[in-house]
Every structure is written in C-alpha cells, then in structure tokens.
Amino acid sequence: QTGHTTLDYGFVNTSATKSAITFIDGDKGILRYRGYPIEQLAKHSTYLEVAWLLIYGELPTADELAEFDNRIRRHTLLHEDLKRFFSALPHTAHPMSVLSAATAALSTYYERESDPNNPEHVELNTIRMLAKLPVIAAYAHKKSVGQAFLYPDNSLSFVDNFLKLNFGVLSEIYDVDPVMTRALERLLILHEDHEQNASTSTVRLVGSTGANQFSSISAGINALYGPLHGGANEAVLEMLGRIRDSGEGVRRFVERVKNKEDGVKLMGFGHRVYKNYDPRAKLVKESADEVLEALGVSDPLLDLAKELETIALEDDYFKERRLYPNVDFYTGVIYKAMGFPTRMFTVLFAIGRLPGWLAHWREMQQDPQTKIGRPQQLYTGAVERNYPGQG
Ligand code: SDX
C-alpha cells in the first residue's frame, strides 16, 4: 500500500477533474450540456451549434455559427495520399478500427501544426477533425460494402454531406431526405457529450501527457469500441437478432440473463451513472416509431426491443439493480432503418461524441491544475525476494 490511497475500481467514487461542460444527475435522469437540457437541444438545435456550445461554452451567434460551418466545409477534403491508407486494410476490417487508425494517421499530415500549447494549432485541428472524421467514417463504411469513395459535397449541410458520403453512389444523383437528415441530426446531438465516461476520460488522460488532439481522440475511439461502452449499440442489434433467430422468446432470454448463463447481459441496459431511465434513451425511443414510419420501414426488432424493455422493467432482478435502457438500446434500430450496416453503429456514436471529446481535451489542456494522469494502486504482488545466488 502506498501513501493514503483508497481502492476505487473504475473510479466511480472519484472525481478526476473539475468540468463545466456537461451535468448529469443519474438518480433523476437529467442530462444538460452547458446547462441546457438535452430534451431542448435535441429538438431545436443542430449538431454544429451544439458542438460550438460544448467547445466554447455558449450558444454561437448566427454569424459565429455560419463562420464555424464554413470553416468546417473548407476542411472536409482528406489528403489524397490518405485515401490510399484505406486500401491497405482488408475489406472485412471493422469500421471502428479503421476510424481509430485513420485518425492517428491523419495526425501525420499536420505534425508541424499540432502543438497543444499553440492556440492556433488547437483551433485549426479542432476544425480539421470535425471536418475530416465524418469523411473517414464514411470511407470506412464504403470500404466495408465495396463501394467507391465519394468526395465531400460542400454545398450540403454537415449532416447531409455525411449522409451523401455514406449513401451516395457515383452512378446516381443523391437526393437529400429531410427525414434522414432530421433523424441523424437528433441522434448525433444526443451523443455529443456525457461528462467523464470511459472514452472521454481516455481522451483526457492521453491528452494530459501532452499528446495532441489527433492522438488523444484516436485513443478515445478505441475506448468507445468496447461492447460495454459505445460498442453496445452494435451488440444490442446482435442480441435482438439472436433472440429472434433462436426462437427462444424474450422471457426465456431474460431468465438466462438473470441466471448469468454464459455471462450473457441485457445489452443496452444499465449504466454507471444513470440509475434511472437514460433521458437519451427516452428521446430515441420516442423518435424510433416516428422515423421508421416516415422511412416506411417496419422492423420486428423494434417490437422485440419494446417487449424486452417491458418485461425487464417489471422484473425485480432489474429493478433491484436499477437497470434501465441506456442510450444504446434503441439507437441501432433507427440506424438500421436508415440503411447503416450494424458495424457502423459505433462509428456513428464516435462522430456524435467527437465534439464532447474535443471540448474535454481543450478544457483539460487549458486547466492549470491538469497534471499527467497517474492513479495509485494497492500492491498485492510478491514481497521482496532475491534472484538465485544473489541472496
Ligand atoms: C454507454 O459512462 C457513460 O456515460 C457511457 C455512455 C456515454 O454516453 O458515454 O452512457 C454510453 O457506454 C452506455 C452503456 C452501454 N453498455 C451496455 O449497454 C452494456 C451492458 N451494460 C453493462 O455492461 C453495465 O450496465 C454497465 C457496464 C454499463 C454499467 O455497469 P453498472 O450498472 O455500473 O454495474 P455493474 O456492472 O457493477 O453491475 C451491477 C449488477 C451486477 O449484478 P450482480 O453481480 O450484483 O448480481 O447489475 C448487473 C451486474 O451483473 N448488470 C447487468 C447489466 N448491467 C449490470 N445484468 C444484466 N444486463 C446488464 N446490462
């Protein structure tokens, strides 16, 4: 035991920093970005307006937002050499691995402009990442389906450009679909920040060593990939598909979860902080019916998810453990209805979370109290002993 340390697995009882960006009340199911309730922002704001709010602390004026939007549009192109990066990877590569690797590779083009202590570099690379990561994400999608990469279309809004990069094909004119635009805009807003979650804490820890934004965000993408974190939205769809295909029925599956058979979990349920309904899950569930109907899609997996939620919320096992649907429980059904492959779901989470990661990296970087992250430990290993012949 070193110093006066107390063991706190997963730091759930430890504040690693002060932050003014996002407020969560896990018992009341409250989420606010810079004080604004998520319910209002999801319904009335846009991804870039919320990105500015998270990064700079206030809602932008119309001119600030227009300038921000224009700067991002002017940085959407990737260096042509970087496009060849994708051809080095197998077409079976998981898009989250592609996003993480390409984000780290992106930094190699800007090494002379990546000084974390140079405010101009920080501003420029914030813009570059907001502009280029969606393009990389769309290229990961196109690679996984064997289609040609498109170039960004700067005549379109941020979300429409992202949708066109994902769903446009060279042989067709791409028609913007307002239903898709609004659905994705709302889902991205719901993911933009969530205070000190595992991937954001990773971004802050890596950044605390003096690593630049690209390296820190690439590390955050890797943390998000895990099925207990952002990877859960992909795992929910796989879980629902297995329940449907096995014919075992929801009640039997819930029993297996309660018996912890083969470590099976109810993916999309439970949360480190929310011990009540995740306010984001409520908003996603509300819009799921509306979006699927507007897209003319009916998906039995949505009904299965609702049945699963109803049964779980009535069951003491889940009530005693305060397990409720989290943001990942319903999002996948909407992404699937929009046409995204399941393995793109966590990439969409990452694009959503990017402004929050950037905001936290900057807040950490500007905080004079920031020290390189270095938790203590309770040592339980071998006591001192000698190498043979040295004793
Ligand atoms: C995200 O931190 C964030 O903010 C993350 C996030 C964000 O926006 O960044 O909100 C996004 O990551 C949401 C979470 C997505 N993950 C999943 O849906 C995966 C399934 N969920 C679990 O793995 C779990 O709920 C966690 C890891 C998310 C949270 O774990 P908890 O609730 O802090 O507590 P725990 O793991 O200690 O479990 C407590 C009890 C245990 O039972 P007992 O051992 O006491 O009998 O609850 C059980 C667990 O087995 N439990 C579950 C369960 N989650 C917890 N049992 C079945 N299914 C589950 N999903």
Short mmCIF file of C-alpha atoms and ligand atoms in Angstrom, two decimals:
data_model
loop_
_atom_site.label_atom_id
_atom_site.label_comp_id
_atom_site.label_asym_id
_atom_site.label_seq_id
_atom_site.Cartn_x
_atom_site.Cartn_y
_atom_site.Cartn_z
CA GLN A 1 0.00 0.00 0.00
CA THR A 2 1.48 3.37 -0.98
CA GLY A 3 0.55 6.67 0.66
CA HIS A 4 -3.04 7.18 1.77
CA THR A 5 -4.73 5.56 -1.21
CA THR A 6 -8.20 4.00 -1.26
CA LEU A 7 -9.18 1.39 -3.82
CA ASP A 8 -11.91 2.69 -6.14
CA TYR A 9 -12.40 0.27 -9.07
CA GLY A 10 -13.38 2.17 -12.22
CA PHE A 11 -13.07 5.48 -10.34
CA VAL A 12 -16.87 5.55 -9.80
CA ASN A 13 -16.40 7.29 -6.45
CA THR A 14 -13.57 9.57 -7.53
CA SER A 15 -13.70 12.93 -9.30
CA ALA A 16 -10.63 13.10 -11.52
CA THR A 17 -11.23 16.69 -12.53
CA LYS A 18 -13.47 19.74 -12.36
CA SER A 19 -15.51 20.33 -15.50
CA ALA A 20 -18.07 22.89 -16.66
CA ILE A 21 -19.18 21.13 -19.82
CA THR A 22 -21.91 18.57 -19.00
CA PHE A 23 -24.09 17.88 -15.98
CA ILE A 24 -25.69 14.52 -15.28
CA ASP A 25 -27.96 13.59 -12.37
CA GLY A 26 -28.04 9.79 -12.52
CA ASP A 27 -30.84 9.37 -9.98
CA LYS A 28 -33.16 11.89 -11.64
CA GLY A 29 -32.16 11.04 -15.22
CA ILE A 30 -31.02 14.58 -16.01
CA LEU A 31 -28.54 15.49 -18.78
CA ARG A 32 -27.59 19.10 -19.62
CA TYR A 33 -24.91 20.44 -21.99
CA ARG A 34 -23.53 23.71 -20.54
CA GLY A 35 -26.78 23.95 -18.57
CA TYR A 36 -29.16 23.43 -21.49
CA PRO A 37 -31.46 20.36 -21.12
CA ILE A 38 -30.77 17.66 -23.68
CA GLU A 39 -34.50 17.48 -24.47
CA GLN A 40 -34.48 21.09 -25.76
CA LEU A 41 -31.20 20.80 -27.68
CA ALA A 42 -32.20 17.50 -29.35
CA LYS A 43 -35.48 19.00 -30.55
CA HIS A 44 -34.40 22.52 -31.56
CA SER A 45 -30.64 22.69 -32.14
CA THR A 46 -28.15 21.28 -34.67
CA TYR A 47 -25.03 19.16 -34.36
CA LEU A 48 -22.67 22.06 -35.15
CA GLU A 49 -24.50 24.54 -32.91
CA VAL A 50 -24.24 22.08 -30.00
CA ALA A 51 -20.59 21.37 -30.91
CA TRP A 52 -19.84 25.10 -30.59
CA LEU A 53 -21.77 25.23 -27.29
CA LEU A 54 -19.78 22.32 -25.85
CA ILE A 55 -16.41 23.60 -27.06
CA TYR A 56 -16.80 27.34 -26.35
CA GLY A 57 -19.35 27.28 -23.51
CA GLU A 58 -22.06 29.50 -25.04
CA LEU A 59 -24.52 29.14 -27.92
CA PRO A 60 -22.99 30.74 -31.04
CA THR A 61 -24.41 33.86 -32.64
CA ALA A 62 -25.76 33.35 -36.16
CA ASP A 63 -22.53 34.80 -37.58
CA GLU A 64 -20.31 32.64 -35.37
CA LEU A 65 -22.21 29.52 -36.42
CA ALA A 66 -22.09 30.45 -40.11
CA GLU A 67 -18.32 31.05 -39.92
CA PHE A 68 -17.80 27.79 -37.97
CA ASP A 69 -19.86 25.88 -40.55
CA ASN A 70 -17.96 27.48 -43.46
CA ARG A 71 -14.56 26.76 -41.93
CA ILE A 72 -15.51 23.12 -41.44
CA ARG A 73 -16.76 22.82 -45.03
CA ARG A 74 -13.43 24.15 -46.29
CA HIS A 75 -11.53 21.42 -44.45
CA THR A 76 -13.52 18.33 -45.42
CA LEU A 77 -11.06 17.05 -48.06
CA LEU A 78 -8.59 14.41 -46.96
CA HIS A 79 -5.05 14.48 -48.39
CA GLU A 80 -5.15 12.26 -51.47
CA ASP A 81 -2.38 10.03 -50.06
CA LEU A 82 -4.54 9.30 -47.02
CA LYS A 83 -7.22 7.86 -49.29
CA ARG A 84 -4.76 5.10 -50.20
CA PHE A 85 -4.45 4.25 -46.48
CA PHE A 86 -7.82 2.50 -46.66
CA SER A 87 -6.72 0.16 -49.47
CA ALA A 88 -4.07 -1.31 -47.16
CA LEU A 89 -6.78 -2.72 -44.87
CA PRO A 90 -8.89 -5.85 -45.50
CA HIS A 91 -12.47 -5.15 -46.66
CA THR A 92 -13.55 -7.11 -43.57
CA ALA A 93 -11.92 -4.53 -41.27
CA HIS A 94 -14.27 -3.30 -38.53
CA PRO A 95 -15.09 0.37 -39.25
CA MET A 96 -14.16 1.34 -35.66
CA SER A 97 -10.61 0.02 -36.18
CA VAL A 98 -10.46 1.91 -39.49
CA LEU A 99 -11.69 5.13 -37.83
CA SER A 100 -9.18 4.88 -34.99
CA ALA A 101 -6.23 4.02 -37.25
CA ALA A 102 -7.07 6.65 -39.87
CA THR A 103 -7.48 9.31 -37.15
CA ALA A 104 -4.00 8.56 -35.83
CA ALA A 105 -2.72 8.54 -39.43
CA LEU A 106 -4.40 11.92 -40.04
CA SER A 107 -2.06 13.47 -37.48
CA THR A 108 0.95 12.61 -39.67
CA TYR A 109 -0.13 15.30 -42.16
CA TYR A 110 -0.17 18.02 -39.51
CA GLU A 111 2.79 17.25 -37.27
CA ARG A 112 4.21 20.73 -37.67
CA GLU A 113 0.84 22.25 -36.66
CA SER A 114 -0.05 20.12 -33.65
CA ASP A 115 1.48 21.90 -30.69
CA PRO A 116 -1.10 21.55 -27.88
CA ASN A 117 0.18 24.83 -26.44
CA ASN A 118 -0.36 26.77 -29.67
CA PRO A 119 -3.95 28.13 -29.67
CA GLU A 120 -3.97 28.50 -33.48
CA HIS A 121 -2.97 24.84 -33.89
CA VAL A 122 -5.64 23.77 -31.39
CA GLU A 123 -8.33 25.78 -33.23
CA LEU A 124 -7.23 24.54 -36.65
CA ASN A 125 -7.10 20.88 -35.60
CA THR A 126 -10.49 21.12 -33.90
CA ILE A 127 -11.89 22.27 -37.25
CA ARG A 128 -9.90 19.63 -39.16
CA MET A 129 -11.24 16.79 -37.01
CA LEU A 130 -14.85 17.95 -37.13
CA ALA A 131 -14.47 18.22 -40.92
CA LYS A 132 -12.46 15.10 -41.68
CA LEU A 133 -13.54 12.41 -39.23
CA PRO A 134 -17.02 12.17 -40.78
CA VAL A 135 -15.33 11.67 -44.17
CA ILE A 136 -13.08 8.95 -42.73
CA ALA A 137 -16.14 7.36 -41.10
CA ALA A 138 -17.98 7.31 -44.42
CA TYR A 139 -14.91 5.86 -46.17
CA ALA A 140 -14.83 3.07 -43.56
CA HIS A 141 -18.46 2.38 -44.44
CA LYS A 142 -17.86 2.45 -48.22
CA LYS A 143 -14.85 0.15 -47.82
CA SER A 144 -16.92 -2.35 -45.85
CA VAL A 145 -19.53 -2.51 -48.63
CA GLY A 146 -17.06 -2.40 -51.52
CA GLN A 147 -18.27 0.88 -52.98
CA ALA A 148 -16.31 3.82 -54.37
CA PHE A 149 -15.45 6.69 -52.04
CA LEU A 150 -17.20 9.96 -52.86
CA TYR A 151 -15.72 13.42 -52.38
CA PRO A 152 -17.35 15.69 -49.78
CA ASP A 153 -20.04 17.98 -51.23
CA ASN A 154 -19.55 21.38 -49.60
CA SER A 155 -22.85 22.66 -50.94
CA LEU A 156 -24.58 20.46 -48.36
CA SER A 157 -25.03 20.86 -44.61
CA PHE A 158 -22.79 18.90 -42.26
CA VAL A 159 -25.34 16.10 -41.78
CA ASP A 160 -26.44 15.93 -45.42
CA ASN A 161 -22.82 15.82 -46.60
CA PHE A 162 -22.21 12.96 -44.15
CA LEU A 163 -25.31 11.10 -45.37
CA LYS A 164 -24.34 11.59 -49.02
CA LEU A 165 -20.80 10.30 -48.35
CA ASN A 166 -22.36 7.21 -46.77
CA PHE A 167 -25.25 6.52 -49.12
CA GLY A 168 -24.44 8.37 -52.35
CA VAL A 169 -23.11 6.40 -55.33
CA LEU A 170 -21.22 7.78 -58.33
CA SER A 171 -23.80 6.45 -60.77
CA GLU A 172 -26.79 8.23 -59.20
CA ILE A 173 -27.85 11.75 -58.25
CA TYR A 174 -28.13 11.85 -54.45
CA ASP A 175 -31.42 13.24 -53.13
CA VAL A 176 -31.33 14.68 -49.62
CA ASP A 177 -34.07 13.09 -47.47
CA PRO A 178 -35.23 15.51 -44.74
CA VAL A 179 -36.42 12.60 -42.61
CA MET A 180 -32.95 11.07 -42.63
CA THR A 181 -31.37 14.50 -42.04
CA ARG A 182 -33.52 15.28 -39.01
CA ALA A 183 -33.24 11.76 -37.57
CA LEU A 184 -29.45 11.69 -37.78
CA GLU A 185 -29.06 15.28 -36.55
CA ARG A 186 -31.07 14.43 -33.43
CA LEU A 187 -29.18 11.19 -32.78
CA LEU A 188 -25.81 12.90 -33.18
CA ILE A 189 -26.83 15.66 -30.74
CA LEU A 190 -27.87 13.03 -28.17
CA HIS A 191 -24.35 11.55 -28.32
CA GLU A 192 -22.28 14.77 -28.30
CA ASP A 193 -21.16 14.58 -24.70
CA HIS A 194 -21.63 12.68 -21.47
CA GLU A 195 -19.09 14.10 -18.98
CA GLN A 196 -16.41 11.68 -17.73
CA ASN A 197 -17.44 8.44 -19.50
CA ALA A 198 -14.70 5.92 -20.27
CA SER A 199 -13.80 7.24 -23.74
CA THR A 200 -13.81 10.89 -22.66
CA SER A 201 -11.71 10.04 -19.61
CA THR A 202 -9.33 8.28 -22.02
CA VAL A 203 -9.10 11.38 -24.21
CA ARG A 204 -8.34 13.50 -21.14
CA LEU A 205 -5.78 11.05 -19.73
CA VAL A 206 -3.91 10.70 -23.04
CA GLY A 207 -4.08 14.47 -23.57
CA SER A 208 -2.72 15.06 -20.05
CA THR A 209 0.63 13.66 -21.22
CA GLY A 210 0.89 16.46 -23.82
CA ALA A 211 -0.31 14.27 -26.70
CA ASN A 212 -2.05 16.18 -29.50
CA GLN A 213 -5.78 16.14 -30.30
CA PHE A 214 -5.47 13.51 -33.05
CA SER A 215 -3.66 11.01 -30.81
CA SER A 216 -5.99 11.70 -27.88
CA ILE A 217 -9.16 11.32 -29.96
CA SER A 218 -7.81 8.15 -31.61
CA ALA A 219 -7.36 6.70 -28.10
CA GLY A 220 -10.93 7.73 -27.21
CA ILE A 221 -12.24 5.94 -30.31
CA ASN A 222 -10.52 2.75 -29.14
CA ALA A 223 -12.09 3.03 -25.67
CA LEU A 224 -15.53 3.62 -27.20
CA TYR A 225 -15.20 0.48 -29.35
CA GLY A 226 -15.67 -1.85 -26.37
CA PRO A 227 -19.10 -3.58 -26.13
CA LEU A 228 -19.60 -2.33 -22.56
CA HIS A 229 -19.34 1.26 -23.86
CA GLY A 230 -20.13 2.56 -27.34
CA GLY A 231 -19.90 -0.91 -28.88
CA ALA A 232 -23.14 -1.73 -27.02
CA ASN A 233 -25.33 -0.23 -29.78
CA GLU A 234 -23.95 -2.84 -32.20
CA ALA A 235 -24.24 -5.55 -29.51
CA VAL A 236 -27.93 -4.71 -28.93
CA LEU A 237 -28.83 -5.42 -32.57
CA GLU A 238 -26.89 -8.69 -32.46
CA MET A 239 -28.69 -9.61 -29.21
CA LEU A 240 -32.12 -8.84 -30.68
CA GLY A 241 -31.25 -10.82 -33.82
CA ARG A 242 -30.16 -13.82 -31.75
CA ILE A 243 -33.40 -13.74 -29.73
CA ARG A 244 -35.43 -13.60 -32.95
CA ASP A 245 -33.44 -16.32 -34.72
CA SER A 246 -33.22 -18.68 -31.74
CA GLY A 247 -37.00 -18.66 -31.28
CA GLU A 248 -36.30 -18.86 -27.52
CA GLY A 249 -38.60 -15.91 -26.81
CA VAL A 250 -37.93 -12.83 -24.73
CA ARG A 251 -38.91 -14.31 -21.36
CA ARG A 252 -36.50 -17.24 -21.74
CA PHE A 253 -33.72 -14.86 -22.76
CA VAL A 254 -34.38 -12.65 -19.71
CA GLU A 255 -34.18 -15.75 -17.50
CA ARG A 256 -30.78 -16.58 -19.00
CA VAL A 257 -29.62 -13.05 -18.26
CA LYS A 258 -30.81 -13.29 -14.66
CA ASN A 259 -29.05 -16.65 -14.28
CA LYS A 260 -25.98 -15.05 -15.84
CA GLU A 261 -25.75 -18.04 -18.21
CA ASP A 262 -22.52 -17.78 -20.25
CA GLY A 263 -22.10 -14.24 -18.88
CA VAL A 264 -24.97 -13.05 -21.09
CA LYS A 265 -26.04 -9.44 -20.42
CA LEU A 266 -29.02 -7.39 -21.49
CA MET A 267 -27.05 -5.11 -23.80
CA GLY A 268 -28.28 -1.53 -23.93
CA PHE A 269 -29.37 -1.80 -20.30
CA GLY A 270 -27.63 -0.46 -17.21
CA HIS A 271 -25.31 2.47 -16.70
CA ARG A 272 -22.50 3.55 -14.41
CA VAL A 273 -24.31 6.79 -13.60
CA TYR A 274 -27.96 6.56 -14.63
CA LYS A 275 -29.81 4.52 -12.02
CA ASN A 276 -32.98 5.73 -13.70
CA TYR A 277 -34.13 5.86 -17.31
CA ASP A 278 -31.38 7.39 -19.50
CA PRO A 279 -33.03 10.62 -20.81
CA ARG A 280 -31.40 10.00 -24.18
CA ALA A 281 -32.95 6.53 -24.43
CA LYS A 282 -36.36 8.08 -23.80
CA LEU A 283 -35.85 10.55 -26.67
CA VAL A 284 -34.52 7.85 -29.03
CA LYS A 285 -37.43 5.53 -28.22
CA GLU A 286 -39.88 8.39 -28.88
CA SER A 287 -38.40 9.08 -32.29
CA ALA A 288 -37.91 5.42 -33.30
CA ASP A 289 -41.57 4.89 -34.22
CA GLU A 290 -41.73 8.28 -35.99
CA VAL A 291 -38.53 7.72 -38.01
CA LEU A 292 -39.34 4.13 -39.05
CA GLU A 293 -42.83 5.17 -40.11
CA ALA A 294 -41.50 8.19 -42.05
CA LEU A 295 -38.92 5.96 -43.75
CA GLY A 296 -41.63 3.40 -44.50
CA VAL A 297 -39.71 0.75 -42.58
CA SER A 298 -41.27 -1.73 -40.18
CA ASP A 299 -38.79 -3.78 -38.18
CA PRO A 300 -39.87 -6.62 -35.86
CA LEU A 301 -36.70 -5.98 -33.88
CA LEU A 302 -38.21 -2.69 -32.64
CA ASP A 303 -41.22 -4.54 -31.28
CA LEU A 304 -38.88 -7.14 -29.79
CA ALA A 305 -36.86 -4.37 -28.08
CA LYS A 306 -40.01 -2.83 -26.63
CA GLU A 307 -41.19 -6.24 -25.37
CA LEU A 308 -37.76 -6.83 -23.83
CA GLU A 309 -37.86 -3.44 -22.08
CA THR A 310 -41.38 -4.02 -20.74
CA ILE A 311 -40.50 -7.42 -19.29
CA ALA A 312 -37.19 -6.23 -17.81
CA LEU A 313 -38.66 -3.10 -16.20
CA GLU A 314 -41.31 -5.25 -14.47
CA ASP A 315 -38.73 -7.74 -13.18
CA ASP A 316 -37.29 -7.37 -9.66
CA TYR A 317 -33.86 -8.52 -10.83
CA PHE A 318 -33.51 -5.40 -12.95
CA LYS A 319 -35.40 -3.12 -10.58
CA GLU A 320 -33.21 -4.12 -7.61
CA ARG A 321 -30.11 -3.40 -9.68
CA ARG A 322 -31.63 -0.17 -11.05
CA LEU A 323 -31.09 -1.30 -14.61
CA TYR A 324 -32.85 0.77 -17.27
CA PRO A 325 -32.42 1.21 -21.02
CA ASN A 326 -29.42 3.40 -21.87
CA VAL A 327 -28.70 5.43 -24.98
CA ASP A 328 -27.62 2.31 -26.90
CA PHE A 329 -30.82 0.33 -26.51
CA TYR A 330 -32.93 1.81 -29.32
CA THR A 331 -30.44 3.71 -31.48
CA GLY A 332 -29.43 0.69 -33.56
CA VAL A 333 -32.97 0.05 -34.78
CA ILE A 334 -33.05 3.58 -36.22
CA TYR A 335 -29.55 3.37 -37.74
CA LYS A 336 -30.56 0.05 -39.35
CA ALA A 337 -33.75 1.59 -40.77
CA MET A 338 -31.62 4.40 -42.23
CA GLY A 339 -29.51 1.80 -44.03
CA PHE A 340 -26.34 1.75 -41.94
CA PRO A 341 -24.65 -1.65 -41.51
CA THR A 342 -24.63 -2.79 -37.86
CA ARG A 343 -20.85 -2.44 -37.68
CA MET A 344 -21.18 1.28 -38.46
CA PHE A 345 -23.34 1.97 -35.37
CA THR A 346 -20.44 2.65 -33.00
CA VAL A 347 -18.75 4.79 -35.65
CA LEU A 348 -21.90 6.94 -35.62
CA PHE A 349 -21.61 7.11 -31.84
CA ALA A 350 -18.00 8.30 -32.26
CA ILE A 351 -18.92 11.04 -34.75
CA GLY A 352 -21.63 12.11 -32.33
CA ARG A 353 -19.21 12.16 -29.38
CA LEU A 354 -16.40 13.95 -31.24
CA PRO A 355 -17.38 17.49 -30.14
CA GLY A 356 -17.52 16.37 -26.50
CA TRP A 357 -14.11 14.74 -26.76
CA LEU A 358 -12.69 17.91 -28.30
CA ALA A 359 -14.33 20.11 -25.64
CA HIS A 360 -12.96 17.98 -22.79
CA TRP A 361 -9.47 17.81 -24.35
CA ARG A 362 -9.41 21.61 -24.56
CA GLU A 363 -10.83 22.09 -21.05
CA MET A 364 -8.18 19.73 -19.66
CA GLN A 365 -5.44 21.35 -21.73
CA GLN A 366 -6.38 24.85 -20.55
CA ASP A 367 -6.71 23.85 -16.89
CA PRO A 368 -3.52 24.82 -15.00
CA GLN A 369 -4.37 22.13 -12.43
CA THR A 370 -4.03 19.42 -15.06
CA LYS A 371 -1.23 17.02 -14.25
CA ILE A 372 -0.28 13.89 -16.16
CA GLY A 373 -2.82 11.25 -15.11
CA ARG A 374 -1.22 8.72 -12.79
CA PRO A 375 -3.50 6.82 -10.35
CA GLN A 376 -2.00 4.91 -7.44
CA GLN A 377 -2.56 1.20 -6.69
CA LEU A 378 -2.83 -1.24 -3.82
CA TYR A 379 0.13 -3.61 -4.40
CA THR A 380 -0.77 -7.28 -3.89
CA GLY A 381 2.22 -8.88 -5.60
CA ALA A 382 5.22 -10.82 -4.28
CA VAL A 383 7.14 -9.37 -1.33
CA GLU A 384 10.82 -8.61 -1.88
CA ARG A 385 12.88 -11.65 -2.88
CA ASN A 386 16.35 -12.26 -4.38
CA TYR A 387 17.47 -13.51 -7.79
CA PRO A 388 19.04 -17.01 -7.42
CA GLY A 389 22.54 -16.73 -5.97
CA GLN A 390 22.08 -13.05 -5.02
CA GLY A 391 20.61 -13.56 -1.54
C1 SDX B 1 -22.51 3.81 -22.69
O1 SDX B 1 -20.44 6.26 -18.91
C2 SDX B 1 -21.20 6.68 -19.84
O2 SDX B 1 -21.76 7.73 -19.76
C3 SDX B 1 -21.32 5.79 -21.06
C4 SDX B 1 -22.32 6.25 -22.11
C5 SDX B 1 -21.86 7.51 -22.78
O3 SDX B 1 -22.72 8.27 -23.27
O4 SDX B 1 -20.64 7.70 -22.90
O5 SDX B 1 -23.57 6.50 -21.49
C6 SDX B 1 -22.51 5.22 -23.21
O6 SDX B 1 -21.48 3.20 -22.66
C7 SDX B 1 -23.80 3.23 -22.16
C8 SDX B 1 -23.61 1.78 -21.58
C9 SDX B 1 -23.60 0.79 -22.75
N1 SDX B 1 -23.26 -0.54 -22.29
C10 SDX B 1 -24.15 -1.56 -22.28
O7 SDX B 1 -25.35 -1.42 -22.55
C11 SDX B 1 -23.56 -2.91 -21.89
C12 SDX B 1 -24.45 -3.60 -20.87
N2 SDX B 1 -24.37 -2.81 -19.63
C13 SDX B 1 -23.48 -3.32 -18.59
O8 SDX B 1 -22.30 -3.88 -19.01
C14 SDX B 1 -23.43 -2.40 -17.37
O9 SDX B 1 -24.69 -1.96 -17.10
C15 SDX B 1 -22.51 -1.20 -17.40
C16 SDX B 1 -21.09 -1.60 -17.54
C17 SDX B 1 -22.89 -0.25 -18.49
C18 SDX B 1 -22.67 -0.49 -16.08
O10 SDX B 1 -22.47 -1.40 -15.06
P1 SDX B 1 -23.07 -0.99 -13.60
O11 SDX B 1 -24.53 -0.82 -13.75
O12 SDX B 1 -22.27 0.19 -13.12
O13 SDX B 1 -22.87 -2.05 -12.56
P2 SDX B 1 -22.21 -3.44 -12.52
O14 SDX B 1 -21.53 -3.78 -13.83
O15 SDX B 1 -21.38 -3.47 -11.30
O16 SDX B 1 -23.49 -4.36 -12.35
C19 SDX B 1 -24.29 -4.29 -11.17
C20 SDX B 1 -25.20 -5.51 -11.21
C21 SDX B 1 -24.42 -6.79 -11.47
O17 SDX B 1 -25.21 -7.84 -10.93
P3 SDX B 1 -24.71 -8.60 -9.55
O18 SDX B 1 -23.28 -9.05 -9.83
O19 SDX B 1 -24.79 -7.55 -8.48
O20 SDX B 1 -25.66 -9.75 -9.39
O21 SDX B 1 -26.08 -5.37 -12.33
C22 SDX B 1 -25.81 -6.41 -13.25
C23 SDX B 1 -24.43 -6.94 -12.94
O22 SDX B 1 -24.31 -8.29 -13.37
N3 SDX B 1 -25.88 -5.80 -14.58
C24 SDX B 1 -26.49 -6.38 -15.61
C25 SDX B 1 -26.37 -5.45 -16.66
N4 SDX B 1 -25.71 -4.36 -16.24
C26 SDX B 1 -25.40 -4.57 -14.94
N5 SDX B 1 -27.11 -7.56 -15.75
C27 SDX B 1 -27.63 -7.82 -16.98
N6 SDX B 1 -27.55 -6.98 -18.03
C28 SDX B 1 -26.92 -5.80 -17.91
N7 SDX B 1 -26.85 -4.98 -18.96
#
